[in-house]
């Protein structure tokens, strides 16, 4: 195979075009992956629109990658990888290894984090080259089209919950039932939390119940979200998956004493929270990033164990532009996934 196809945008906010490129060789410590599936994440818009520094065009996004190792660079095989291994690469696409965070072993907050589609070409293509420290081994029981989204949306929600203040039996609320939230509810239930799903409109109550939620709160109802949470005893944790600062802020007074708001939904608008909401009840607000390759493996293993899968709509690479536009318009149910073909 001397050439491969990628879906790229030639300029900021451009239309995706499928072009052919020459197959590259992986350098030392890197692997070339034959991509079988790649999820379309809302964060891809940061790169397509050049909303973050360092983006060059043409741009190939995609950080929910699943495939097989096609070629190993020098030294990569010494780390236990072999050609043919099934691997996933998520938001964590490698770390520098020498900044203070890395030297402390906290690789996901590396000062020079290598995000696919930002630091190097992402997974909107038939091939991708990634550092081997970014690779997560995919379980045999997991399809590539499921593994890709779990490497970003999955690990972000799974990690956000397992590293929260919540303990089995605690009341834990998941704000939003989209690409992140529909997984967050499933993980929360499987972790033994009394789970509250929060979303817009009464029509989503049935879906929340199907996901396993014990309670549903309609954020458009007359009763404010915080009051609804307090009527249930107050939430130990609120996982804010919705990218809406106003909606996230509205949950704070629904936290119990020493409750924790974990923010994973991205929005450029500021949160509307005053110090008194935090001080008297000793509440905590923190952001949560994605997770390392080991965290991705943990997420996939937990998902297999509990039968948790993302809800996806699979389309061929040639329809990348339509898939991206549908995701941006909020029409995805709940993850658009680019596949071979």
Short mmCIF file of C-alpha atoms in Angstrom, two decimals:
data_model
loop_
_atom_site.label_atom_id
_atom_site.label_comp_id
_atom_site.label_asym_id
_atom_site.label_seq_id
_atom_site.Cartn_x
_atom_site.Cartn_y
_atom_site.Cartn_z
CA UNK A 1 0.00 0.00 0.00
CA UNK A 2 1.78 3.14 -1.21
CA UNK A 3 -1.00 5.65 -0.55
CA UNK A 4 -3.85 6.18 1.86
CA UNK A 5 -6.83 8.51 2.19
CA UNK A 6 -7.47 11.24 4.76
CA UNK A 7 -10.37 13.61 5.31
CA UNK A 8 -8.87 17.07 5.76
CA UNK A 9 -9.97 20.68 5.89
CA UNK A 10 -7.81 22.96 3.72
CA UNK A 11 -8.44 26.11 5.80
CA UNK A 12 -10.08 27.14 9.05
CA UNK A 13 -13.77 26.15 9.13
CA UNK A 14 -13.42 24.68 5.67
CA UNK A 15 -15.28 21.77 4.11
CA UNK A 16 -13.75 18.34 4.53
CA UNK A 17 -12.18 16.88 1.41
CA UNK A 18 -10.89 13.34 0.97
CA UNK A 19 -7.41 13.24 -0.54
CA UNK A 20 -4.69 10.65 -1.03
CA UNK A 21 -1.28 10.85 0.61
CA UNK A 22 1.84 8.75 0.54
CA UNK A 23 2.02 6.26 3.41
CA UNK A 24 4.51 7.58 6.01
CA UNK A 25 7.01 5.52 7.99
CA UNK A 26 6.86 5.64 11.81
CA UNK A 27 9.86 7.14 13.55
CA UNK A 28 11.57 5.82 16.69
CA UNK A 29 9.09 5.08 19.47
CA UNK A 30 6.12 5.46 17.14
CA UNK A 31 3.64 3.12 15.45
CA UNK A 32 1.68 3.35 12.24
CA UNK A 33 -1.93 2.36 12.84
CA UNK A 34 -4.34 1.13 10.19
CA UNK A 35 -7.46 2.98 11.30
CA UNK A 36 -10.68 0.97 11.43
CA UNK A 37 -12.86 3.56 13.19
CA UNK A 38 -12.62 7.12 14.49
CA UNK A 39 -15.23 8.96 16.52
CA UNK A 40 -16.23 12.54 15.72
CA UNK A 41 -15.92 14.55 18.93
CA UNK A 42 -17.14 18.10 19.53
CA UNK A 43 -13.58 18.99 20.56
CA UNK A 44 -12.53 18.40 16.94
CA UNK A 45 -14.09 21.81 16.28
CA UNK A 46 -11.23 23.41 18.22
CA UNK A 47 -8.85 22.21 15.53
CA UNK A 48 -11.07 22.63 12.48
CA UNK A 49 -11.69 26.26 13.46
CA UNK A 50 -8.09 26.91 14.60
CA UNK A 51 -9.43 27.94 18.00
CA UNK A 52 -6.25 26.71 19.70
CA UNK A 53 -2.69 27.78 18.88
CA UNK A 54 -0.38 25.78 16.65
CA UNK A 55 -2.92 24.47 14.13
CA UNK A 56 -1.60 24.16 10.58
CA UNK A 57 -3.58 23.46 7.44
CA UNK A 58 -4.55 21.22 5.82
CA UNK A 59 -5.84 19.85 9.11
CA UNK A 60 -6.73 16.20 9.81
CA UNK A 61 -8.64 15.94 13.12
CA UNK A 62 -9.74 12.86 15.04
CA UNK A 63 -8.80 11.70 18.54
CA UNK A 64 -11.10 8.71 19.04
CA UNK A 65 -9.02 6.27 17.04
CA UNK A 66 -9.26 2.48 16.88
CA UNK A 67 -7.36 0.14 14.59
CA UNK A 68 -4.43 -2.25 14.30
CA UNK A 69 -0.70 -1.68 14.37
CA UNK A 70 0.55 -1.87 10.79
CA UNK A 71 4.19 -0.94 11.37
CA UNK A 72 6.49 -0.24 14.32
CA UNK A 73 9.27 2.31 14.39
CA UNK A 74 12.67 1.70 15.93
CA UNK A 75 12.44 0.65 19.58
CA UNK A 76 8.63 0.52 19.62
CA UNK A 77 8.58 -3.27 19.71
CA UNK A 78 10.70 -3.26 22.84
CA UNK A 79 7.70 -1.87 24.72
CA UNK A 80 5.62 -5.00 24.15
CA UNK A 81 3.76 -4.03 20.97
CA UNK A 82 3.53 -6.17 17.86
CA UNK A 83 2.24 -5.65 14.34
CA UNK A 84 -1.41 -6.68 14.28
CA UNK A 85 -2.19 -5.61 17.85
CA UNK A 86 -5.57 -3.88 18.23
CA UNK A 87 -5.06 -0.42 19.71
CA UNK A 88 -6.92 2.78 20.51
CA UNK A 89 -5.64 6.35 20.80
CA UNK A 90 -7.70 9.05 22.47
CA UNK A 91 -7.25 12.68 23.55
CA UNK A 92 -4.07 11.52 25.24
CA UNK A 93 -1.85 11.14 22.22
CA UNK A 94 1.48 11.08 24.04
CA UNK A 95 3.40 13.19 26.56
CA UNK A 96 6.75 14.93 26.64
CA UNK A 97 8.08 12.88 29.55
CA UNK A 98 10.18 15.70 31.01
CA UNK A 99 7.91 18.53 32.23
CA UNK A 100 7.12 18.69 35.94
CA UNK A 101 3.71 17.01 35.52
CA UNK A 102 5.28 14.12 33.61
CA UNK A 103 8.09 13.76 36.15
CA UNK A 104 5.37 13.51 38.81
CA UNK A 105 3.70 10.77 36.78
CA UNK A 106 0.66 12.94 35.94
CA UNK A 107 0.94 12.52 32.18
CA UNK A 108 -2.57 13.67 31.21
CA UNK A 109 -1.75 17.23 32.29
CA UNK A 110 1.59 17.26 30.45
CA UNK A 111 2.53 20.82 29.51
CA UNK A 112 3.13 19.62 25.94
CA UNK A 113 0.35 17.05 25.65
CA UNK A 114 0.24 15.55 22.15
CA UNK A 115 -3.41 15.52 21.12
CA UNK A 116 -4.12 13.77 17.79
CA UNK A 117 -5.35 16.33 15.29
CA UNK A 118 -3.36 19.02 17.08
CA UNK A 119 0.17 17.75 17.62
CA UNK A 120 -0.01 15.42 14.60
CA UNK A 121 -2.53 14.21 12.01
CA UNK A 122 -5.52 12.61 13.66
CA UNK A 123 -7.68 9.63 12.86
CA UNK A 124 -9.87 11.03 10.06
CA UNK A 125 -7.94 8.82 7.67
CA UNK A 126 -6.95 5.27 6.87
CA UNK A 127 -3.58 5.54 8.61
CA UNK A 128 -2.20 7.47 11.57
CA UNK A 129 1.19 7.57 13.25
CA UNK A 130 1.22 7.94 17.04
CA UNK A 131 3.75 7.62 19.87
CA UNK A 132 3.59 4.19 21.50
CA UNK A 133 2.92 5.69 24.95
CA UNK A 134 -0.45 6.77 23.53
CA UNK A 135 -1.54 3.23 22.63
CA UNK A 136 -4.24 1.43 24.61
CA UNK A 137 -4.88 -2.26 23.98
CA UNK A 138 -8.44 -2.99 22.82
CA UNK A 139 -10.16 -6.04 24.38
CA UNK A 140 -11.23 -8.76 21.96
CA UNK A 141 -14.86 -8.31 22.99
CA UNK A 142 -14.95 -4.66 21.90
CA UNK A 143 -15.67 -3.57 18.33
CA UNK A 144 -13.44 -0.86 16.85
CA UNK A 145 -16.44 1.44 16.38
CA UNK A 146 -17.08 1.24 20.14
CA UNK A 147 -13.45 1.41 21.22
CA UNK A 148 -12.81 4.71 19.41
CA UNK A 149 -15.39 6.80 21.33
CA UNK A 150 -14.44 5.10 24.60
CA UNK A 151 -10.89 6.46 24.16
CA UNK A 152 -12.17 10.01 24.68
CA UNK A 153 -15.84 10.33 25.65
CA UNK A 154 -15.69 7.08 27.61
CA UNK A 155 -12.48 7.63 29.54
CA UNK A 156 -13.41 11.24 30.36
CA UNK A 157 -16.69 10.26 32.04
CA UNK A 158 -15.37 7.03 33.56
CA UNK A 159 -12.31 8.73 35.04
CA UNK A 160 -14.28 11.76 36.14
CA UNK A 161 -16.54 9.53 38.21
CA UNK A 162 -14.02 7.06 39.61
CA UNK A 163 -11.72 9.89 40.75
CA UNK A 164 -14.54 11.92 42.25
CA UNK A 165 -15.64 12.15 45.87
CA UNK A 166 -18.49 9.73 45.18
CA UNK A 167 -18.66 6.35 46.86
CA UNK A 168 -21.05 3.45 46.18
CA UNK A 169 -24.51 4.35 47.43
CA UNK A 170 -23.95 8.12 47.12
CA UNK A 171 -26.32 10.28 45.13
CA UNK A 172 -24.47 11.24 41.93
CA UNK A 173 -25.96 13.40 39.18
CA UNK A 174 -24.94 13.46 35.52
CA UNK A 175 -25.79 16.70 33.75
CA UNK A 176 -26.48 16.09 30.07
CA UNK A 177 -27.46 13.02 28.08
CA UNK A 178 -25.37 13.54 24.96
CA UNK A 179 -22.18 11.92 23.74
CA UNK A 180 -20.57 12.14 27.17
CA UNK A 181 -23.62 12.00 29.41
CA UNK A 182 -25.22 8.86 28.00
CA UNK A 183 -22.00 7.03 28.93
CA UNK A 184 -21.69 8.85 32.25
CA UNK A 185 -25.09 7.61 33.41
CA UNK A 186 -24.21 4.02 32.54
CA UNK A 187 -20.87 4.24 34.36
CA UNK A 188 -22.44 5.86 37.41
CA UNK A 189 -25.01 3.07 37.71
CA UNK A 190 -22.36 0.37 37.25
CA UNK A 191 -20.19 1.98 39.94
CA UNK A 192 -23.01 1.63 42.45
CA UNK A 193 -24.12 5.26 42.66
CA UNK A 194 -27.73 6.30 43.15
CA UNK A 195 -27.81 7.99 39.78
CA UNK A 196 -29.66 11.12 38.72
CA UNK A 197 -29.83 12.09 35.05
CA UNK A 198 -30.38 15.78 34.30
CA UNK A 199 -31.42 16.91 30.83
CA UNK A 200 -33.76 19.27 28.99
CA UNK A 201 -37.38 18.24 28.57
CA UNK A 202 -39.71 15.59 30.01
CA UNK A 203 -39.36 13.45 26.87
CA UNK A 204 -35.86 12.35 27.91
CA UNK A 205 -37.04 10.72 31.14
CA UNK A 206 -37.72 7.39 29.41
CA UNK A 207 -34.27 7.37 27.82
CA UNK A 208 -32.64 8.12 31.18
CA UNK A 209 -34.51 5.16 32.66
CA UNK A 210 -33.31 2.92 29.81
CA UNK A 211 -29.74 3.92 30.66
CA UNK A 212 -30.36 2.82 34.24
CA UNK A 213 -30.83 6.16 36.00
CA UNK A 214 -32.73 5.97 39.27
CA UNK A 215 -34.04 9.54 38.98
CA UNK A 216 -34.62 12.07 36.24
CA UNK A 217 -34.57 15.85 36.58
CA UNK A 218 -35.97 17.99 33.78
CA UNK A 219 -33.91 21.19 33.74
CA UNK A 220 -36.73 23.03 31.95
CA UNK A 221 -39.31 22.27 34.65
CA UNK A 222 -40.65 24.87 37.10
CA UNK A 223 -38.62 23.37 39.95
CA UNK A 224 -34.98 24.53 39.70
CA UNK A 225 -32.38 21.79 39.22
CA UNK A 226 -30.65 22.56 42.52
CA UNK A 227 -33.94 22.33 44.42
CA UNK A 228 -34.76 19.02 42.73
CA UNK A 229 -31.37 17.62 43.79
CA UNK A 230 -31.83 18.83 47.37
CA UNK A 231 -35.23 17.13 47.50
CA UNK A 232 -33.37 13.86 46.82
CA UNK A 233 -30.97 14.55 49.68
CA UNK A 234 -28.34 16.54 47.81
CA UNK A 235 -25.77 15.22 45.36
CA UNK A 236 -22.36 14.11 46.55
CA UNK A 237 -21.13 14.62 42.97
CA UNK A 238 -22.42 16.36 39.89
CA UNK A 239 -20.67 15.36 36.67
CA UNK A 240 -21.16 18.30 34.32
CA UNK A 241 -21.00 16.80 30.82
CA UNK A 242 -23.08 19.48 29.09
CA UNK A 243 -21.01 22.20 27.41
CA UNK A 244 -23.17 24.92 28.92
CA UNK A 245 -21.83 27.07 31.75
CA UNK A 246 -25.27 28.29 32.77
CA UNK A 247 -26.59 24.74 33.14
CA UNK A 248 -23.48 23.65 35.05
CA UNK A 249 -23.70 26.61 37.43
CA UNK A 250 -27.35 25.85 38.17
CA UNK A 251 -26.40 22.57 39.85
CA UNK A 252 -24.04 23.93 42.54
CA UNK A 253 -26.66 24.58 45.22
CA UNK A 254 -27.89 21.01 44.69
CA UNK A 255 -24.65 19.63 46.09
CA UNK A 256 -24.63 18.30 49.64
CA UNK A 257 -22.03 19.44 52.18
CA UNK A 258 -18.52 18.76 50.84
CA UNK A 259 -20.13 17.89 47.53
CA UNK A 260 -18.12 18.11 44.35
CA UNK A 261 -18.88 19.56 40.94
CA UNK A 262 -16.73 17.85 38.30
CA UNK A 263 -16.68 19.86 35.08
CA UNK A 264 -15.94 18.01 31.84
CA UNK A 265 -18.24 19.89 29.44
CA UNK A 266 -16.31 22.62 27.63
CA UNK A 267 -17.68 26.17 27.28
CA UNK A 268 -15.90 29.51 26.93
CA UNK A 269 -18.50 31.33 29.04
CA UNK A 270 -17.60 31.77 32.74
CA UNK A 271 -19.32 29.77 35.45
CA UNK A 272 -21.72 31.84 37.57
CA UNK A 273 -20.69 30.70 41.05
CA UNK A 274 -20.09 32.97 44.04
CA UNK A 275 -17.75 32.16 46.95
CA UNK A 276 -20.59 31.87 49.47
CA UNK A 277 -22.04 28.93 47.54
CA UNK A 278 -18.80 27.08 48.21
CA UNK A 279 -17.63 28.33 51.60
CA UNK A 280 -20.43 27.47 54.02
CA UNK A 281 -20.94 23.90 52.74
CA UNK A 282 -17.26 23.32 51.87
CA UNK A 283 -18.15 22.44 48.29
CA UNK A 284 -15.53 21.79 45.62
CA UNK A 285 -15.48 22.71 41.94
CA UNK A 286 -12.82 21.17 39.71
CA UNK A 287 -12.11 20.49 36.08
CA UNK A 288 -11.31 17.01 34.89
CA UNK A 289 -9.25 16.15 31.80
CA UNK A 290 -9.48 12.91 29.84
CA UNK A 291 -7.10 10.08 30.81
CA UNK A 292 -3.88 8.34 29.88
CA UNK A 293 -3.58 5.26 27.69
CA UNK A 294 -3.77 3.12 30.84
CA UNK A 295 -6.96 4.92 31.85
CA UNK A 296 -8.36 4.17 28.39
CA UNK A 297 -7.56 0.47 28.88
CA UNK A 298 -9.28 0.57 32.28
CA UNK A 299 -12.32 2.23 30.71
CA UNK A 300 -12.60 -0.37 27.96
CA UNK A 301 -12.16 -3.28 30.39
CA UNK A 302 -14.85 -1.85 32.71
CA UNK A 303 -17.16 -1.30 29.74
CA UNK A 304 -16.78 -4.91 28.61
CA UNK A 305 -17.34 -6.18 32.14
CA UNK A 306 -20.60 -4.25 32.54
CA UNK A 307 -21.89 -4.35 28.96
CA UNK A 308 -21.54 -0.59 28.48
CA UNK A 309 -21.25 0.65 24.90
CA UNK A 310 -21.51 4.07 23.26
CA UNK A 311 -24.49 4.67 21.01
CA UNK A 312 -23.05 5.34 17.57
CA UNK A 313 -23.95 6.14 14.01
CA UNK A 314 -21.35 4.71 11.63
CA UNK A 315 -20.56 6.37 8.29
CA UNK A 316 -17.72 5.85 5.78
CA UNK A 317 -14.70 8.15 5.69
CA UNK A 318 -15.98 9.66 2.45
CA UNK A 319 -18.89 11.17 4.43
CA UNK A 320 -16.65 12.89 6.99
CA UNK A 321 -17.98 16.36 6.19
CA UNK A 322 -21.61 15.34 6.61
CA UNK A 323 -20.78 13.51 9.85
CA UNK A 324 -18.97 16.54 11.24
CA UNK A 325 -21.79 18.92 10.30
CA UNK A 326 -24.37 16.62 11.87
CA UNK A 327 -22.35 16.48 15.10
CA UNK A 328 -21.97 20.28 15.17
CA UNK A 329 -25.72 20.71 14.62
CA UNK A 330 -26.47 18.47 17.61
CA UNK A 331 -28.03 15.77 15.47
CA UNK A 332 -25.70 12.90 16.40
CA UNK A 333 -27.20 10.05 18.44
CA UNK A 334 -24.78 10.04 20.14
CA UNK A 335 -21.43 9.57 18.45
CA UNK A 336 -20.76 9.82 14.75
CA UNK A 337 -18.04 7.28 13.89
CA UNK A 338 -16.04 7.22 10.67
CA UNK A 339 -15.31 3.70 9.47
CA UNK A 340 -13.47 2.00 6.64
CA UNK A 341 -15.02 2.26 3.23
#
